[in-house]
Amino acid sequence: MGADGLHLDSKALKQCKQRPLSKRYLIAVSAHTLEGLQQGEAIGASFGVLSPVRYTKAHPDIEPIGWQGLKQIATTTHTVIRTRWCEQ
């Protein structure tokens, strides 16, 4: 394949019913909610990128999770979470 893995944005993630590649490859998923991370967990994602924590002009239609929301989600899921903090 020539790559270490695959990144699924939140739209692509919703279409996945199973892990699209073998466990030899990393699978990263983007999520905006706990449910999105749980979907990533269900397909065996290696980690999730959760955003936005704060308001961003890049995604004005998405409600920010906030620091408390991030803490709550982090204690609810087994998925390794990375966050994006954009001031765009």
Short mmCIF file of N, CA and C in Angstrom, two decimals:
data_model
loop_
_atom_site.label_atom_id
_atom_site.label_comp_id
_atom_site.label_asym_id
_atom_site.label_seq_id
_atom_site.Cartn_x
_atom_site.Cartn_y
_atom_site.Cartn_z
N MET A 1 0.83 -1.18 0.00
CA MET A 1 0.00 0.00 0.00
C MET A 1 0.87 1.25 0.00
N GLY A 2 2.07 1.22 0.56
CA GLY A 2 2.92 2.40 0.59
C GLY A 2 2.52 3.42 1.64
N ALA A 3 1.73 3.01 2.62
CA ALA A 3 1.29 3.91 3.68
C ALA A 3 1.26 3.13 4.99
N ASP A 4 1.28 3.89 6.11
CA ASP A 4 1.21 3.24 7.41
C ASP A 4 -0.22 3.00 7.86
N GLY A 5 -1.18 3.64 7.18
CA GLY A 5 -2.56 3.48 7.60
C GLY A 5 -3.51 4.34 6.81
N LEU A 6 -4.66 4.57 7.41
CA LEU A 6 -5.76 5.26 6.76
C LEU A 6 -6.44 6.19 7.75
N HIS A 7 -6.85 7.36 7.27
CA HIS A 7 -7.62 8.29 8.09
C HIS A 7 -9.04 8.34 7.54
N LEU A 8 -10.01 8.14 8.42
CA LEU A 8 -11.42 8.23 8.04
C LEU A 8 -12.02 9.49 8.66
N ASP A 9 -12.52 10.40 7.83
CA ASP A 9 -13.21 11.55 8.40
C ASP A 9 -14.57 11.09 8.93
N SER A 10 -15.29 11.98 9.60
CA SER A 10 -16.54 11.56 10.25
C SER A 10 -17.57 11.03 9.26
N LYS A 11 -17.59 11.56 8.05
CA LYS A 11 -18.54 11.07 7.04
C LYS A 11 -18.18 9.66 6.58
N ALA A 12 -16.90 9.42 6.31
CA ALA A 12 -16.45 8.09 5.88
C ALA A 12 -16.65 7.07 7.01
N LEU A 13 -16.41 7.51 8.24
CA LEU A 13 -16.56 6.62 9.39
C LEU A 13 -18.00 6.10 9.49
N LYS A 14 -18.96 6.97 9.25
CA LYS A 14 -20.38 6.56 9.33
C LYS A 14 -20.71 5.45 8.35
N GLN A 15 -19.96 5.36 7.25
CA GLN A 15 -20.21 4.34 6.22
C GLN A 15 -19.55 3.00 6.54
N CYS A 16 -18.61 2.99 7.48
CA CYS A 16 -17.86 1.77 7.79
C CYS A 16 -18.62 0.87 8.76
N LYS A 17 -18.70 -0.38 8.40
CA LYS A 17 -19.33 -1.37 9.28
C LYS A 17 -18.28 -2.29 9.91
N GLN A 18 -17.06 -2.25 9.35
CA GLN A 18 -15.96 -3.06 9.88
C GLN A 18 -14.65 -2.36 9.56
N ARG A 19 -13.59 -2.85 10.16
CA ARG A 19 -12.26 -2.27 9.94
C ARG A 19 -11.89 -2.43 8.46
N PRO A 20 -11.57 -1.32 7.77
CA PRO A 20 -11.31 -1.39 6.34
C PRO A 20 -9.95 -1.98 5.96
N LEU A 21 -9.02 -2.08 6.90
CA LEU A 21 -7.69 -2.64 6.64
C LEU A 21 -7.32 -3.61 7.75
N SER A 22 -6.35 -4.45 7.49
CA SER A 22 -5.89 -5.39 8.52
C SER A 22 -5.27 -4.62 9.69
N LYS A 23 -5.10 -5.30 10.81
CA LYS A 23 -4.54 -4.67 12.01
C LYS A 23 -3.08 -4.27 11.84
N ARG A 24 -2.49 -4.68 10.75
CA ARG A 24 -1.11 -4.28 10.44
C ARG A 24 -1.02 -2.77 10.19
N TYR A 25 -2.13 -2.16 9.79
CA TYR A 25 -2.17 -0.74 9.46
C TYR A 25 -2.89 0.05 10.55
N LEU A 26 -2.46 1.31 10.71
CA LEU A 26 -3.14 2.22 11.62
C LEU A 26 -4.43 2.71 10.98
N ILE A 27 -5.46 2.84 11.80
CA ILE A 27 -6.71 3.45 11.35
C ILE A 27 -6.98 4.61 12.30
N ALA A 28 -7.02 5.81 11.75
CA ALA A 28 -7.36 7.01 12.51
C ALA A 28 -8.76 7.46 12.11
N VAL A 29 -9.55 7.89 13.07
CA VAL A 29 -10.89 8.39 12.77
C VAL A 29 -11.05 9.80 13.33
N SER A 30 -11.77 10.63 12.61
CA SER A 30 -12.14 11.95 13.10
C SER A 30 -13.56 11.87 13.63
N ALA A 31 -13.77 12.46 14.80
CA ALA A 31 -15.09 12.45 15.42
C ALA A 31 -15.37 13.80 16.07
N HIS A 32 -16.65 14.09 16.20
CA HIS A 32 -17.09 15.33 16.84
C HIS A 32 -17.94 15.04 18.07
N THR A 33 -18.18 13.75 18.34
CA THR A 33 -19.03 13.34 19.46
C THR A 33 -18.52 12.03 20.06
N LEU A 34 -19.05 11.70 21.23
CA LEU A 34 -18.75 10.41 21.84
C LEU A 34 -19.21 9.28 20.93
N GLU A 35 -20.36 9.45 20.30
CA GLU A 35 -20.89 8.41 19.41
C GLU A 35 -19.94 8.15 18.24
N GLY A 36 -19.33 9.20 17.72
CA GLY A 36 -18.36 9.04 16.64
C GLY A 36 -17.15 8.24 17.08
N LEU A 37 -16.66 8.53 18.28
CA LEU A 37 -15.53 7.76 18.80
C LEU A 37 -15.92 6.31 19.05
N GLN A 38 -17.14 6.10 19.53
CA GLN A 38 -17.60 4.73 19.76
C GLN A 38 -17.72 3.96 18.45
N GLN A 39 -18.12 4.63 17.37
CA GLN A 39 -18.16 3.99 16.06
C GLN A 39 -16.74 3.59 15.64
N GLY A 40 -15.78 4.49 15.87
CA GLY A 40 -14.38 4.16 15.58
C GLY A 40 -13.91 2.97 16.40
N GLU A 41 -14.29 2.95 17.66
CA GLU A 41 -13.93 1.83 18.53
C GLU A 41 -14.54 0.52 18.01
N ALA A 42 -15.78 0.61 17.53
CA ALA A 42 -16.49 -0.58 17.04
C ALA A 42 -15.81 -1.20 15.81
N ILE A 43 -15.17 -0.37 14.99
CA ILE A 43 -14.49 -0.91 13.81
C ILE A 43 -13.02 -1.19 14.06
N GLY A 44 -12.56 -0.95 15.30
CA GLY A 44 -11.17 -1.26 15.65
C GLY A 44 -10.17 -0.19 15.28
N ALA A 45 -10.58 1.08 15.35
CA ALA A 45 -9.67 2.19 15.04
C ALA A 45 -8.49 2.20 16.01
N SER A 46 -7.35 2.63 15.52
CA SER A 46 -6.14 2.73 16.35
C SER A 46 -6.22 3.92 17.29
N PHE A 47 -6.80 5.02 16.81
CA PHE A 47 -7.01 6.20 17.64
C PHE A 47 -8.03 7.11 16.97
N GLY A 48 -8.52 8.07 17.76
CA GLY A 48 -9.49 9.03 17.24
C GLY A 48 -9.00 10.44 17.43
N VAL A 49 -9.37 11.31 16.50
CA VAL A 49 -9.11 12.74 16.61
C VAL A 49 -10.45 13.39 16.92
N LEU A 50 -10.55 14.00 18.08
CA LEU A 50 -11.80 14.58 18.55
C LEU A 50 -11.72 16.09 18.46
N SER A 51 -12.68 16.69 17.79
CA SER A 51 -12.69 18.15 17.65
C SER A 51 -14.09 18.64 17.31
N PRO A 52 -14.37 19.91 17.47
CA PRO A 52 -13.50 20.90 18.10
C PRO A 52 -13.74 20.96 19.61
N VAL A 53 -12.69 21.23 20.34
CA VAL A 53 -12.82 21.43 21.78
C VAL A 53 -13.33 22.84 22.03
N ARG A 54 -12.84 23.78 21.25
CA ARG A 54 -13.29 25.18 21.33
C ARG A 54 -13.86 25.59 19.98
N TYR A 55 -14.55 26.70 19.96
CA TYR A 55 -15.14 27.21 18.73
C TYR A 55 -14.05 27.43 17.67
N THR A 56 -14.36 27.09 16.44
CA THR A 56 -13.44 27.32 15.33
C THR A 56 -14.21 27.81 14.12
N LYS A 57 -13.65 28.76 13.42
CA LYS A 57 -14.26 29.26 12.20
C LYS A 57 -14.26 28.21 11.09
N ALA A 58 -13.37 27.22 11.21
CA ALA A 58 -13.29 26.15 10.21
C ALA A 58 -14.54 25.26 10.25
N HIS A 59 -15.17 25.16 11.41
CA HIS A 59 -16.38 24.34 11.58
C HIS A 59 -17.41 25.10 12.41
N PRO A 60 -17.92 26.22 11.90
CA PRO A 60 -18.84 27.05 12.69
C PRO A 60 -20.17 26.36 13.01
N ASP A 61 -20.51 25.33 12.26
CA ASP A 61 -21.78 24.62 12.46
C ASP A 61 -21.70 23.50 13.50
N ILE A 62 -20.49 23.24 14.01
CA ILE A 62 -20.31 22.17 14.99
C ILE A 62 -20.14 22.78 16.37
N GLU A 63 -20.96 22.32 17.30
CA GLU A 63 -20.89 22.80 18.68
C GLU A 63 -19.60 22.31 19.34
N PRO A 64 -18.81 23.23 19.92
CA PRO A 64 -17.57 22.80 20.59
C PRO A 64 -17.87 21.86 21.76
N ILE A 65 -16.97 20.92 21.97
CA ILE A 65 -17.11 19.94 23.04
C ILE A 65 -16.82 20.58 24.39
N GLY A 66 -15.85 21.47 24.43
CA GLY A 66 -15.44 22.11 25.68
C GLY A 66 -14.51 21.20 26.47
N TRP A 67 -13.80 21.80 27.42
CA TRP A 67 -12.82 21.03 28.20
C TRP A 67 -13.50 20.00 29.09
N GLN A 68 -14.63 20.35 29.68
CA GLN A 68 -15.37 19.39 30.52
C GLN A 68 -15.92 18.25 29.67
N GLY A 69 -16.42 18.59 28.48
CA GLY A 69 -16.92 17.56 27.58
C GLY A 69 -15.82 16.60 27.16
N LEU A 70 -14.64 17.15 26.88
CA LEU A 70 -13.49 16.32 26.52
C LEU A 70 -13.15 15.36 27.66
N LYS A 71 -13.12 15.89 28.87
CA LYS A 71 -12.81 15.06 30.04
C LYS A 71 -13.85 13.94 30.20
N GLN A 72 -15.12 14.29 30.03
CA GLN A 72 -16.19 13.30 30.17
C GLN A 72 -16.07 12.21 29.09
N ILE A 73 -15.83 12.63 27.86
CA ILE A 73 -15.68 11.66 26.77
C ILE A 73 -14.46 10.78 26.99
N ALA A 74 -13.36 11.38 27.43
CA ALA A 74 -12.12 10.63 27.64
C ALA A 74 -12.27 9.55 28.71
N THR A 75 -13.14 9.79 29.68
CA THR A 75 -13.34 8.79 30.74
C THR A 75 -14.41 7.76 30.36
N THR A 76 -15.06 7.96 29.22
CA THR A 76 -16.14 7.07 28.79
C THR A 76 -15.70 6.08 27.73
N THR A 77 -14.68 6.40 26.97
CA THR A 77 -14.26 5.56 25.85
C THR A 77 -12.89 4.93 26.11
N HIS A 78 -12.62 3.85 25.42
CA HIS A 78 -11.31 3.20 25.51
C HIS A 78 -10.40 3.61 24.36
N THR A 79 -10.92 4.40 23.45
CA THR A 79 -10.16 4.85 22.29
C THR A 79 -9.11 5.88 22.71
N VAL A 80 -7.91 5.77 22.17
CA VAL A 80 -6.89 6.80 22.37
C VAL A 80 -7.38 8.05 21.65
N ILE A 81 -7.40 9.17 22.36
CA ILE A 81 -7.94 10.41 21.79
C ILE A 81 -6.84 11.43 21.60
N ARG A 82 -6.84 12.02 20.43
CA ARG A 82 -6.03 13.21 20.15
C ARG A 82 -7.03 14.32 19.89
N THR A 83 -6.65 15.54 20.20
CA THR A 83 -7.57 16.66 19.96
C THR A 83 -6.94 17.66 19.03
N ARG A 84 -7.80 18.44 18.42
CA ARG A 84 -7.35 19.56 17.59
C ARG A 84 -7.91 20.82 18.21
N TRP A 85 -7.04 21.77 18.41
CA TRP A 85 -7.46 23.05 18.96
C TRP A 85 -7.12 24.10 17.92
N CYS A 86 -8.09 24.50 17.17
CA CYS A 86 -7.87 25.46 16.08
C CYS A 86 -8.45 26.81 16.45
N GLU A 87 -7.75 27.84 16.14
CA GLU A 87 -8.23 29.20 16.31
C GLU A 87 -8.57 29.80 14.96
N GLN A 88 -8.92 28.96 14.01
CA GLN A 88 -9.19 29.41 12.64
C GLN A 88 -10.54 30.05 12.55
#
